[in-house]
């Protein structure tokens, strides 16, 4: 056997191992297992607090409605923004930040990370992070993967870029055409407990058209239920998670750039 053939054979034999390593983090997608075994990734915080989070914005057609409602209720939340959406609506990103809401990233485009290699994953995260940092003047430190699915490449890229992945403990299934304000409220509160993190969507850019109306209709009732159960509602940074030390190290940009790998 020639050296070249031996190398090719070894490479082919290693492919299943490499593929398995790439997709191993997908087990964290299973909510009940993640909530028990990976509380930090699930966004578990202090027991008297619930973190309110929104994905897929900013969207000029829907996000302002959520901002006005949250302002009336004097509630601040964490918005995980898509970089491409932020690039199109920088003024709205600044409005979110100016209102005291926390800004994380949801990637540049809403595409499954399992279909991306290490370089593409890193570049997507870096582009989103740097775009949001340039708009707000503050570097994001939180990241939520599209569909809640991580890969090994995603974990490595997030670590390198100073991003902490965070998922959720309950959601509203508010992205479907059949969602209603009642169904979103019922689905969220069914699994809601102290220390949990709620996932909702302030945009329908990856959801059924107009799905955000159901979310907006459910939000006051969700906030009322949290109050009735004695839970304060706020941002991830008010959740006792991540540590305060992590939030003290927020330079505008770090030494990495989106072209480095």
PDB file of C-alpha atoms in Angstrom:
ATOM      1  CA  UNK A   1       0.000   0.000   0.000  1.00  0.00           C
ATOM      2  CA  UNK A   2       1.399   3.383  -1.008  1.00  0.00           C
ATOM      3  CA  UNK A   3       1.726   6.185   1.515  1.00  0.00           C
ATOM      4  CA  UNK A   4      -0.951   8.211  -0.277  1.00  0.00           C
ATOM      5  CA  UNK A   5      -3.386   5.308  -0.239  1.00  0.00           C
ATOM      6  CA  UNK A   6      -2.671   4.669   3.436  1.00  0.00           C
ATOM      7  CA  UNK A   7      -3.396   8.300   4.273  1.00  0.00           C
ATOM      8  CA  UNK A   8      -6.616   8.206   2.257  1.00  0.00           C
ATOM      9  CA  UNK A   9      -7.736   5.043   4.007  1.00  0.00           C
ATOM     10  CA  UNK A  10      -6.969   6.535   7.434  1.00  0.00           C
ATOM     11  CA  UNK A  11      -8.845   9.704   6.566  1.00  0.00           C
ATOM     12  CA  UNK A  12     -11.923   7.767   5.436  1.00  0.00           C
ATOM     13  CA  UNK A  13     -11.829   5.699   8.614  1.00  0.00           C
ATOM     14  CA  UNK A  14     -11.719   8.884  10.707  1.00  0.00           C
ATOM     15  CA  UNK A  15     -14.731  10.492   9.017  1.00  0.00           C
ATOM     16  CA  UNK A  16     -17.384   8.762  11.153  1.00  0.00           C
ATOM     17  CA  UNK A  17     -15.520   9.761  14.315  1.00  0.00           C
ATOM     18  CA  UNK A  18     -15.228  13.382  13.193  1.00  0.00           C
ATOM     19  CA  UNK A  19     -18.886  13.481  12.173  1.00  0.00           C
ATOM     20  CA  UNK A  20     -19.946  12.057  15.531  1.00  0.00           C
ATOM     21  CA  UNK A  21     -17.848  14.643  17.366  1.00  0.00           C
ATOM     22  CA  UNK A  22     -19.409  17.437  15.292  1.00  0.00           C
ATOM     23  CA  UNK A  23     -23.000  16.463  16.118  1.00  0.00           C
ATOM     24  CA  UNK A  24     -22.561  15.246  19.699  1.00  0.00           C
ATOM     25  CA  UNK A  25     -23.745  18.585  21.219  1.00  0.00           C
ATOM     26  CA  UNK A  26     -27.126  18.116  19.495  1.00  0.00           C
ATOM     27  CA  UNK A  27     -28.237  16.053  22.514  1.00  0.00           C
ATOM     28  CA  UNK A  28     -28.608  19.367  24.348  1.00  0.00           C
ATOM     29  CA  UNK A  29     -31.570  20.133  22.071  1.00  0.00           C
ATOM     30  CA  UNK A  30     -33.736  17.714  24.053  1.00  0.00           C
ATOM     31  CA  UNK A  31     -35.271  20.100  26.591  1.00  0.00           C
ATOM     32  CA  UNK A  32     -35.991  17.809  29.575  1.00  0.00           C
ATOM     33  CA  UNK A  33     -32.479  16.313  29.442  1.00  0.00           C
ATOM     34  CA  UNK A  34     -30.838  19.713  28.954  1.00  0.00           C
ATOM     35  CA  UNK A  35     -32.758  21.333  31.791  1.00  0.00           C
ATOM     36  CA  UNK A  36     -31.642  18.637  34.224  1.00  0.00           C
ATOM     37  CA  UNK A  37     -28.100  17.956  33.057  1.00  0.00           C
ATOM     38  CA  UNK A  38     -27.037  21.324  31.614  1.00  0.00           C
ATOM     39  CA  UNK A  39     -28.646  24.065  33.714  1.00  0.00           C
ATOM     40  CA  UNK A  40     -26.155  26.724  32.626  1.00  0.00           C
ATOM     41  CA  UNK A  41     -26.794  26.082  28.929  1.00  0.00           C
ATOM     42  CA  UNK A  42     -30.540  26.104  29.651  1.00  0.00           C
ATOM     43  CA  UNK A  43     -30.253  29.568  31.193  1.00  0.00           C
ATOM     44  CA  UNK A  44     -31.082  28.567  34.753  1.00  0.00           C
ATOM     45  CA  UNK A  45     -30.848  31.535  37.103  1.00  0.00           C
ATOM     46  CA  UNK A  46     -31.891  32.642  40.539  1.00  0.00           C
ATOM     47  CA  UNK A  47     -35.132  30.999  41.733  1.00  0.00           C
ATOM     48  CA  UNK A  48     -37.120  34.226  42.191  1.00  0.00           C
ATOM     49  CA  UNK A  49     -36.403  35.435  38.651  1.00  0.00           C
ATOM     50  CA  UNK A  50     -37.453  34.545  35.102  1.00  0.00           C
ATOM     51  CA  UNK A  51     -35.411  35.658  32.089  1.00  0.00           C
ATOM     52  CA  UNK A  52     -37.496  36.898  29.161  1.00  0.00           C
ATOM     53  CA  UNK A  53     -35.828  36.473  25.763  1.00  0.00           C
ATOM     54  CA  UNK A  54     -36.774  37.139  22.149  1.00  0.00           C
ATOM     55  CA  UNK A  55     -35.250  35.693  18.969  1.00  0.00           C
ATOM     56  CA  UNK A  56     -35.065  36.585  15.257  1.00  0.00           C
ATOM     57  CA  UNK A  57     -35.286  40.388  15.391  1.00  0.00           C
ATOM     58  CA  UNK A  58     -34.993  43.196  14.952  1.00  0.00           C
ATOM     59  CA  UNK A  59     -37.976  43.627  12.664  1.00  0.00           C
ATOM     60  CA  UNK A  60     -39.310  47.153  12.031  1.00  0.00           C
ATOM     61  CA  UNK A  61     -42.796  45.746  11.451  1.00  0.00           C
ATOM     62  CA  UNK A  62     -43.090  43.973  14.807  1.00  0.00           C
ATOM     63  CA  UNK A  63     -40.266  44.694  17.267  1.00  0.00           C
ATOM     64  CA  UNK A  64     -41.455  48.267  18.085  1.00  0.00           C
ATOM     65  CA  UNK A  65     -44.776  46.833  19.327  1.00  0.00           C
ATOM     66  CA  UNK A  66     -42.886  44.635  21.797  1.00  0.00           C
ATOM     67  CA  UNK A  67     -40.689  47.524  22.898  1.00  0.00           C
ATOM     68  CA  UNK A  68     -43.723  49.688  23.633  1.00  0.00           C
ATOM     69  CA  UNK A  69     -45.444  46.926  25.605  1.00  0.00           C
ATOM     70  CA  UNK A  70     -42.301  46.190  27.619  1.00  0.00           C
ATOM     71  CA  UNK A  71     -41.861  49.908  28.333  1.00  0.00           C
ATOM     72  CA  UNK A  72     -45.442  50.167  29.614  1.00  0.00           C
ATOM     73  CA  UNK A  73     -44.869  47.173  31.880  1.00  0.00           C
ATOM     74  CA  UNK A  74     -41.416  48.433  32.944  1.00  0.00           C
ATOM     75  CA  UNK A  75     -39.836  45.130  31.958  1.00  0.00           C
ATOM     76  CA  UNK A  76     -36.475  44.679  30.290  1.00  0.00           C
ATOM     77  CA  UNK A  77     -35.608  41.590  28.259  1.00  0.00           C
ATOM     78  CA  UNK A  78     -32.795  39.998  26.272  1.00  0.00           C
ATOM     79  CA  UNK A  79     -33.018  40.165  22.470  1.00  0.00           C
ATOM     80  CA  UNK A  80     -31.010  37.638  20.443  1.00  0.00           C
ATOM     81  CA  UNK A  81     -30.608  39.425  17.124  1.00  0.00           C
ATOM     82  CA  UNK A  82     -29.852  38.034  13.703  1.00  0.00           C
ATOM     83  CA  UNK A  83     -26.889  39.900  12.268  1.00  0.00           C
ATOM     84  CA  UNK A  84     -28.488  40.344   8.849  1.00  0.00           C
ATOM     85  CA  UNK A  85     -31.606  41.814  10.464  1.00  0.00           C
ATOM     86  CA  UNK A  86     -29.512  44.130  12.632  1.00  0.00           C
ATOM     87  CA  UNK A  87     -27.574  45.313   9.583  1.00  0.00           C
ATOM     88  CA  UNK A  88     -30.846  46.265   7.870  1.00  0.00           C
ATOM     89  CA  UNK A  89     -32.291  48.085  10.909  1.00  0.00           C
ATOM     90  CA  UNK A  90     -29.413  49.632  12.901  1.00  0.00           C
ATOM     91  CA  UNK A  91     -31.631  52.359  14.324  1.00  0.00           C
ATOM     92  CA  UNK A  92     -33.937  49.760  15.810  1.00  0.00           C
ATOM     93  CA  UNK A  93     -30.966  47.943  17.344  1.00  0.00           C
ATOM     94  CA  UNK A  94     -29.919  51.180  19.012  1.00  0.00           C
ATOM     95  CA  UNK A  95     -33.487  51.691  20.226  1.00  0.00           C
ATOM     96  CA  UNK A  96     -33.474  48.238  21.839  1.00  0.00           C
ATOM     97  CA  UNK A  97     -30.184  48.944  23.598  1.00  0.00           C
ATOM     98  CA  UNK A  98     -31.192  52.481  24.623  1.00  0.00           C
ATOM     99  CA  UNK A  99     -34.312  51.097  26.326  1.00  0.00           C
ATOM    100  CA  UNK A 100     -32.058  49.062  28.616  1.00  0.00           C
ATOM    101  CA  UNK A 101     -32.652  45.707  27.001  1.00  0.00           C
ATOM    102  CA  UNK A 102     -29.790  43.246  26.702  1.00  0.00           C
ATOM    103  CA  UNK A 103     -28.554  42.377  23.213  1.00  0.00           C
ATOM    104  CA  UNK A 104     -27.194  38.975  22.263  1.00  0.00           C
ATOM    105  CA  UNK A 105     -26.698  37.404  18.839  1.00  0.00           C
ATOM    106  CA  UNK A 106     -28.539  34.636  17.022  1.00  0.00           C
ATOM    107  CA  UNK A 107     -25.980  34.272  14.245  1.00  0.00           C
ATOM    108  CA  UNK A 108     -25.842  36.189  10.981  1.00  0.00           C
ATOM    109  CA  UNK A 109     -28.372  34.018   9.171  1.00  0.00           C
ATOM    110  CA  UNK A 110     -30.898  31.595  10.651  1.00  0.00           C
ATOM    111  CA  UNK A 111     -29.311  28.416   9.310  1.00  0.00           C
ATOM    112  CA  UNK A 112     -28.654  25.054  11.031  1.00  0.00           C
ATOM    113  CA  UNK A 113     -25.165  24.921  12.492  1.00  0.00           C
ATOM    114  CA  UNK A 114     -24.887  21.175  11.898  1.00  0.00           C
ATOM    115  CA  UNK A 115     -24.658  21.921   8.176  1.00  0.00           C
ATOM    116  CA  UNK A 116     -21.697  24.264   8.633  1.00  0.00           C
ATOM    117  CA  UNK A 117     -18.014  23.585   9.048  1.00  0.00           C
ATOM    118  CA  UNK A 118     -15.693  25.293  11.546  1.00  0.00           C
ATOM    119  CA  UNK A 119     -14.701  28.203   9.276  1.00  0.00           C
ATOM    120  CA  UNK A 120     -18.248  29.017   8.164  1.00  0.00           C
ATOM    121  CA  UNK A 121     -19.503  28.774  11.751  1.00  0.00           C
ATOM    122  CA  UNK A 122     -16.811  31.097  13.064  1.00  0.00           C
ATOM    123  CA  UNK A 123     -17.321  33.650  10.293  1.00  0.00           C
ATOM    124  CA  UNK A 124     -21.104  33.699  10.828  1.00  0.00           C
ATOM    125  CA  UNK A 125     -20.755  34.321  14.576  1.00  0.00           C
ATOM    126  CA  UNK A 126     -18.004  36.898  14.162  1.00  0.00           C
ATOM    127  CA  UNK A 127     -19.902  38.835  11.514  1.00  0.00           C
ATOM    128  CA  UNK A 128     -23.005  39.024  13.692  1.00  0.00           C
ATOM    129  CA  UNK A 129     -21.055  39.916  16.822  1.00  0.00           C
ATOM    130  CA  UNK A 130     -19.006  42.634  15.141  1.00  0.00           C
ATOM    131  CA  UNK A 131     -22.040  44.133  13.401  1.00  0.00           C
ATOM    132  CA  UNK A 132     -24.001  44.434  16.642  1.00  0.00           C
ATOM    133  CA  UNK A 133     -20.931  45.769  18.465  1.00  0.00           C
ATOM    134  CA  UNK A 134     -20.407  48.455  15.823  1.00  0.00           C
ATOM    135  CA  UNK A 135     -24.055  49.547  16.089  1.00  0.00           C
ATOM    136  CA  UNK A 136     -24.400  49.565  19.876  1.00  0.00           C
ATOM    137  CA  UNK A 137     -20.816  50.326  20.927  1.00  0.00           C
ATOM    138  CA  UNK A 138     -20.892  47.290  23.187  1.00  0.00           C
ATOM    139  CA  UNK A 139     -19.716  43.805  22.355  1.00  0.00           C
ATOM    140  CA  UNK A 140     -22.362  41.087  22.815  1.00  0.00           C
ATOM    141  CA  UNK A 141     -21.427  38.254  25.154  1.00  0.00           C
ATOM    142  CA  UNK A 142     -24.453  35.977  24.720  1.00  0.00           C
ATOM    143  CA  UNK A 143     -25.265  33.707  21.797  1.00  0.00           C
ATOM    144  CA  UNK A 144     -28.276  31.544  20.992  1.00  0.00           C
ATOM    145  CA  UNK A 145     -27.950  29.064  18.108  1.00  0.00           C
ATOM    146  CA  UNK A 146     -30.638  28.878  15.428  1.00  0.00           C
ATOM    147  CA  UNK A 147     -33.144  26.140  16.274  1.00  0.00           C
ATOM    148  CA  UNK A 148     -31.340  25.702  19.599  1.00  0.00           C
ATOM    149  CA  UNK A 149     -28.937  23.224  18.003  1.00  0.00           C
ATOM    150  CA  UNK A 150     -25.237  23.443  18.835  1.00  0.00           C
ATOM    151  CA  UNK A 151     -22.292  21.681  17.212  1.00  0.00           C
ATOM    152  CA  UNK A 152     -18.738  21.174  18.364  1.00  0.00           C
ATOM    153  CA  UNK A 153     -17.632  23.827  15.856  1.00  0.00           C
ATOM    154  CA  UNK A 154     -20.199  26.215  17.348  1.00  0.00           C
ATOM    155  CA  UNK A 155     -18.924  25.663  20.888  1.00  0.00           C
ATOM    156  CA  UNK A 156     -15.338  26.259  19.781  1.00  0.00           C
ATOM    157  CA  UNK A 157     -16.212  29.381  17.763  1.00  0.00           C
ATOM    158  CA  UNK A 158     -18.273  30.822  20.605  1.00  0.00           C
ATOM    159  CA  UNK A 159     -15.449  30.288  23.079  1.00  0.00           C
ATOM    160  CA  UNK A 160     -12.939  31.912  20.755  1.00  0.00           C
ATOM    161  CA  UNK A 161     -15.194  34.934  20.205  1.00  0.00           C
ATOM    162  CA  UNK A 162     -16.036  35.431  23.880  1.00  0.00           C
ATOM    163  CA  UNK A 163     -19.662  34.329  23.448  1.00  0.00           C
ATOM    164  CA  UNK A 164     -21.609  32.251  25.966  1.00  0.00           C
ATOM    165  CA  UNK A 165     -24.279  29.955  24.459  1.00  0.00           C
ATOM    166  CA  UNK A 166     -27.664  29.993  26.187  1.00  0.00           C
ATOM    167  CA  UNK A 167     -30.873  28.176  25.291  1.00  0.00           C
ATOM    168  CA  UNK A 168     -34.123  28.161  27.308  1.00  0.00           C
ATOM    169  CA  UNK A 169     -36.280  26.197  29.737  1.00  0.00           C
ATOM    170  CA  UNK A 170     -39.684  26.998  28.212  1.00  0.00           C
ATOM    171  CA  UNK A 171     -41.024  28.367  24.952  1.00  0.00           C
ATOM    172  CA  UNK A 172     -44.299  29.428  23.426  1.00  0.00           C
ATOM    173  CA  UNK A 173     -44.233  27.490  20.135  1.00  0.00           C
ATOM    174  CA  UNK A 174     -45.170  30.881  18.771  1.00  0.00           C
ATOM    175  CA  UNK A 175     -43.644  30.437  15.325  1.00  0.00           C
ATOM    176  CA  UNK A 176     -46.427  28.284  13.868  1.00  0.00           C
ATOM    177  CA  UNK A 177     -49.458  29.354  11.852  1.00  0.00           C
ATOM    178  CA  UNK A 178     -51.749  27.656  14.370  1.00  0.00           C
ATOM    179  CA  UNK A 179     -50.371  29.587  17.363  1.00  0.00           C
ATOM    180  CA  UNK A 180     -52.774  31.858  19.229  1.00  0.00           C
ATOM    181  CA  UNK A 181     -52.323  34.166  22.195  1.00  0.00           C
ATOM    182  CA  UNK A 182     -54.002  31.515  24.349  1.00  0.00           C
ATOM    183  CA  UNK A 183     -51.803  28.688  23.083  1.00  0.00           C
ATOM    184  CA  UNK A 184     -48.592  30.701  23.518  1.00  0.00           C
ATOM    185  CA  UNK A 185     -49.517  31.654  27.086  1.00  0.00           C
ATOM    186  CA  UNK A 186     -50.549  28.088  27.934  1.00  0.00           C
ATOM    187  CA  UNK A 187     -47.399  26.538  26.443  1.00  0.00           C
ATOM    188  CA  UNK A 188     -45.031  28.951  28.177  1.00  0.00           C
ATOM    189  CA  UNK A 189     -46.620  28.743  31.598  1.00  0.00           C
ATOM    190  CA  UNK A 190     -46.960  24.951  31.502  1.00  0.00           C
ATOM    191  CA  UNK A 191     -43.192  24.612  31.969  1.00  0.00           C
ATOM    192  CA  UNK A 192     -42.536  27.932  33.694  1.00  0.00           C
ATOM    193  CA  UNK A 193     -40.759  27.871  37.031  1.00  0.00           C
ATOM    194  CA  UNK A 194     -38.458  30.110  39.031  1.00  0.00           C
ATOM    195  CA  UNK A 195     -35.007  30.450  37.526  1.00  0.00           C
ATOM    196  CA  UNK A 196     -36.277  29.599  34.064  1.00  0.00           C
ATOM    197  CA  UNK A 197     -35.698  31.297  30.714  1.00  0.00           C
ATOM    198  CA  UNK A 198     -38.581  32.000  28.330  1.00  0.00           C
ATOM    199  CA  UNK A 199     -38.073  31.877  24.559  1.00  0.00           C
ATOM    200  CA  UNK A 200     -40.389  33.982  22.384  1.00  0.00           C
ATOM    201  CA  UNK A 201     -40.058  35.620  18.949  1.00  0.00           C
ATOM    202  CA  UNK A 202     -40.463  39.314  18.167  1.00  0.00           C
ATOM    203  CA  UNK A 203     -40.215  38.707  14.418  1.00  0.00           C
ATOM    204  CA  UNK A 204     -41.733  36.308  11.908  1.00  0.00           C
ATOM    205  CA  UNK A 205     -38.762  36.391   9.533  1.00  0.00           C
ATOM    206  CA  UNK A 206     -38.309  32.638  10.130  1.00  0.00           C
ATOM    207  CA  UNK A 207     -41.846  31.921  11.377  1.00  0.00           C
ATOM    208  CA  UNK A 208     -45.322  31.748   9.879  1.00  0.00           C
ATOM    209  CA  UNK A 209     -46.353  35.159   8.502  1.00  0.00           C
ATOM    210  CA  UNK A 210     -47.927  37.261  11.228  1.00  0.00           C
ATOM    211  CA  UNK A 211     -47.087  34.762  13.984  1.00  0.00           C
ATOM    212  CA  UNK A 212     -45.706  37.580  16.125  1.00  0.00           C
ATOM    213  CA  UNK A 213     -49.259  38.854  16.727  1.00  0.00           C
ATOM    214  CA  UNK A 214     -49.960  35.767  18.860  1.00  0.00           C
ATOM    215  CA  UNK A 215     -46.775  36.357  20.846  1.00  0.00           C
ATOM    216  CA  UNK A 216     -47.618  39.997  21.444  1.00  0.00           C
ATOM    217  CA  UNK A 217     -51.127  39.063  22.522  1.00  0.00           C
ATOM    218  CA  UNK A 218     -49.813  36.463  24.970  1.00  0.00           C
ATOM    219  CA  UNK A 219     -47.076  38.600  26.495  1.00  0.00           C
ATOM    220  CA  UNK A 220     -49.186  40.601  29.009  1.00  0.00           C
ATOM    221  CA  UNK A 221     -50.730  37.382  30.313  1.00  0.00           C
ATOM    222  CA  UNK A 222     -47.323  35.742  30.590  1.00  0.00           C
ATOM    223  CA  UNK A 223     -46.053  38.707  32.611  1.00  0.00           C
ATOM    224  CA  UNK A 224     -49.172  38.590  34.796  1.00  0.00           C
ATOM    225  CA  UNK A 225     -48.683  34.875  35.462  1.00  0.00           C
ATOM    226  CA  UNK A 226     -45.059  35.459  36.434  1.00  0.00           C
ATOM    227  CA  UNK A 227     -46.169  38.164  38.883  1.00  0.00           C
ATOM    228  CA  UNK A 228     -48.858  35.900  40.324  1.00  0.00           C
ATOM    229  CA  UNK A 229     -46.253  33.209  40.946  1.00  0.00           C
ATOM    230  CA  UNK A 230     -43.912  35.684  42.605  1.00  0.00           C
ATOM    231  CA  UNK A 231     -41.306  35.801  39.841  1.00  0.00           C
ATOM    232  CA  UNK A 232     -39.466  38.941  38.816  1.00  0.00           C
ATOM    233  CA  UNK A 233     -39.028  39.162  35.036  1.00  0.00           C
ATOM    234  CA  UNK A 234     -35.943  40.615  33.414  1.00  0.00           C
ATOM    235  CA  UNK A 235     -32.813  40.172  31.335  1.00  0.00           C
ATOM    236  CA  UNK A 236     -30.320  37.331  31.392  1.00  0.00           C
ATOM    237  CA  UNK A 237     -27.858  39.651  33.116  1.00  0.00           C
ATOM    238  CA  UNK A 238     -30.388  40.165  35.936  1.00  0.00           C
ATOM    239  CA  UNK A 239     -30.856  36.422  36.192  1.00  0.00           C
ATOM    240  CA  UNK A 240     -27.685  35.783  38.183  1.00  0.00           C
ATOM    241  CA  UNK A 241     -26.333  34.238  34.973  1.00  0.00           C
ATOM    242  CA  UNK A 242     -23.755  34.466  33.501  1.00  0.00           C
ATOM    243  CA  UNK A 243     -21.618  35.664  36.346  1.00  0.00           C
ATOM    244  CA  UNK A 244     -21.244  39.388  36.884  1.00  0.00           C
ATOM    245  CA  UNK A 245     -17.548  38.974  36.174  1.00  0.00           C
ATOM    246  CA  UNK A 246     -18.408  37.975  32.617  1.00  0.00           C
ATOM    247  CA  UNK A 247     -20.270  41.233  32.105  1.00  0.00           C
ATOM    248  CA  UNK A 248     -17.378  43.319  33.387  1.00  0.00           C
ATOM    249  CA  UNK A 249     -15.211  42.233  30.460  1.00  0.00           C
ATOM    250  CA  UNK A 250     -17.112  43.817  27.586  1.00  0.00           C
ATOM    251  CA  UNK A 251     -14.717  45.795  25.390  1.00  0.00           C
ATOM    252  CA  UNK A 252     -16.087  47.135  22.134  1.00  0.00           C
ATOM    253  CA  UNK A 253     -14.092  44.636  20.078  1.00  0.00           C
ATOM    254  CA  UNK A 254     -11.621  41.941  20.992  1.00  0.00           C
ATOM    255  CA  UNK A 255      -8.449  40.986  19.204  1.00  0.00           C
ATOM    256  CA  UNK A 256     -10.176  38.571  16.830  1.00  0.00           C
ATOM    257  CA  UNK A 257     -11.631  39.637  13.494  1.00  0.00           C
ATOM    258  CA  UNK A 258     -14.184  37.911  11.322  1.00  0.00           C
ATOM    259  CA  UNK A 259     -11.483  37.090   8.766  1.00  0.00           C
ATOM    260  CA  UNK A 260      -9.238  35.175  11.141  1.00  0.00           C
ATOM    261  CA  UNK A 261      -9.206  31.431  11.507  1.00  0.00           C
TER     262      UNK A 261
END
